[in-house]
Amino acid sequence: MQLELNFPEPGKSVGNKGVKPREQKRVVKQSAAIEGGDLANNKNNLSKGEANSLLEEILTEANVSEAVKKVKSNKGSPGIDGVTVDQIDRYMEKHWSEIKDEIRTGRYKPSPVRRAEIPKPNGEKRLLGIPNVMDRVIQQALLQTLTRIFDPEFSEHSYGFRPNRSAHDAVRKSREYMEEGLYIVVDLDFEKFFDRVNHDILVSRVARKVKDKAVLKLIRRYLQSGVMLNGVCFPTDEGTPQGGPLSPLLANILLD
C-alpha cells in the first residue's frame, strides 16, 4: 500500500525543540501580536467590520443551533461545572446572550478542561480533556466554520477526523492498492502528538487563512485554558487536549 507522508521541514518539529531560531522568533512575534491585539491596531488591516466578519459567521443563530444539536447528539460527560448536555438548552437561555457579548468583545475565557484517562492496549493511558458543555458548543461552532475553510485543501489521502470520511474509506482505498499489486505497508505513530503541539506554530498556521484576530485569540484561549485535576488547575503551555470538538481539526491543520 502506498502512503503519502508529509514530514516537517528540516529543522522544525511539532514541539518546541528543533525549531529554527528565525522560524521560532517569527511565530512567537506573530502570536504575541494576535494575543495583544497589536495587529488589530495596524492601519493597513481590514476595517473592524471586515475583520470580525468570520466571528460573526461563527456566532450566527443557525451555526450555533447546529452546534448545539451536534453536541447533544454526541452526548458525553459534563465538564468541571457539572452542566450536562440535557441541561444545555436551559443554560443557554439564561447565559448565551452574555457569553456571546463576551466573545465579541474578547472578554470570554474558557473554563479549564476536566482530566480523564482512557486505558490503551499497551497498558499506558490516553489523556483526555473534557470541556464544559458550553465550551463544547462554542468549539463546535468554530469547527463547523473553520472546516469549510481548511478541509477542502487537505490531502486526498487523509481520512482521520474529516467530514464524510471514515476508517471504512481508508480500508476501501487500501484494497484498491492491493488489487493494483502493491503490498508494502508503512505504519508509524507520533508519540503523544496531541500533548506536545506547539501553540505558537499552530496558531501561525491557522492565521495563514484566518485573518479575524478575534477568532485567533479565542482559539489560543482554548489551547491555554488549563486542566483541572483534583481541584487544582494546571496551565497548558503546549498541546491541544483530546476531548473537545476542535482539537482534531487543529491537529490536521498542523499535520497537513
Coordinates of N, CA, C and O in Angstrom, one line a residue, residues 11-12 15-16 18-34 198 200-201 204 220:
G11 N 14.7 20.8 10.4 CA 15.0 21.8 11.5 C 13.8 22.2 12.2 O 13.8 23.0 13.2
K12 N 12.6 21.7 11.8 CA 11.3 22.0 12.5 C 10.7 20.8 13.2 O 11.0 19.7 12.8
G15 N 6.9 20.3 18.4 CA 7.2 20.8 19.7 C 8.1 22.0 19.7 O 8.3 22.6 18.7
N16 N 8.6 22.3 20.9 CA 9.5 23.5 21.0 C 10.9 23.2 20.5 O 11.5 24.1 19.9
G18 N 13.9 21.8 18.1 CA 14.1 21.6 16.7 C 13.6 22.7 15.8 O 13.6 22.6 14.6
V19 N 13.0 23.7 16.4 CA 12.5 24.8 15.6 C 13.7 25.8 15.2 O 14.4 26.2 16.1
K20 N 13.8 26.1 14.0 CA 14.9 27.1 13.6 C 14.6 28.4 14.4 O 13.5 28.9 14.5
P21 N 15.7 29.0 14.9 CA 15.6 30.3 15.6 C 14.8 31.3 14.9 O 13.9 32.0 15.4
R22 N 15.0 31.5 13.6 CA 14.3 32.5 12.8 C 12.8 32.2 12.7 O 12.0 33.1 12.9
E23 N 12.5 30.9 12.5 CA 11.1 30.5 12.5 C 10.4 30.7 13.8 O 9.3 31.2 13.9
Q24 N 11.1 30.3 14.9 CA 10.6 30.4 16.2 C 10.3 31.9 16.6 O 9.3 32.2 17.2
K25 N 11.3 32.7 16.2 CA 11.1 34.2 16.5 C 9.9 34.7 15.8 O 9.2 35.5 16.3
R26 N 9.7 34.3 14.5 CA 8.6 34.8 13.7 C 7.3 34.4 14.3 O 6.4 35.3 14.5
V27 N 7.1 33.1 14.7 CA 5.8 32.7 15.1 C 5.5 33.2 16.5 O 4.4 33.5 16.9
V28 N 6.5 33.4 17.4 CA 6.3 34.0 18.7 C 5.9 35.4 18.6 O 5.0 35.9 19.2
K29 N 6.6 36.2 17.7 CA 6.2 37.6 17.5 C 4.8 37.7 16.9 O 4.0 38.5 17.4
Q30 N 4.4 36.8 16.0 CA 3.1 36.9 15.4 C 2.0 36.5 16.4 O 1.0 37.2 16.6
S31 N 2.3 35.5 17.3 CA 1.3 35.1 18.2 C 1.1 36.1 19.3 O 0.0 36.3 19.8
A32 N 2.2 36.8 19.7 CA 2.1 37.8 20.7 C 1.3 39.0 20.2 O 0.5 39.6 20.9
A33 N 1.4 39.3 18.9 CA 0.6 40.4 18.3 C -0.8 40.0 18.3 O -1.7 40.8 18.5
I34 N -1.1 38.7 18.0 CA -2.5 38.3 18.0 C -3.1 38.4 19.4 O -4.2 38.8 19.5
N198 N 3.0 22.6 19.6 CA 3.5 24.0 19.9 C 2.4 25.0 19.6 O 2.0 25.1 18.4
D200 N 2.4 28.3 19.4 CA 2.7 29.4 18.5 C 2.7 29.0 17.1 O 2.2 29.7 16.2
I201 N 3.3 27.8 16.8 CA 3.4 27.3 15.4 C 2.0 27.0 14.9 O 1.6 27.3 13.8
S204 N 0.0 30.2 14.2 CA 0.6 30.8 13.0 C 0.1 30.1 11.7 O -0.2 30.7 10.7
R220 N -6.6 30.5 20.7 CA -5.5 30.4 21.6 C -5.9 30.3 23.1 O -5.3 29.5 23.9

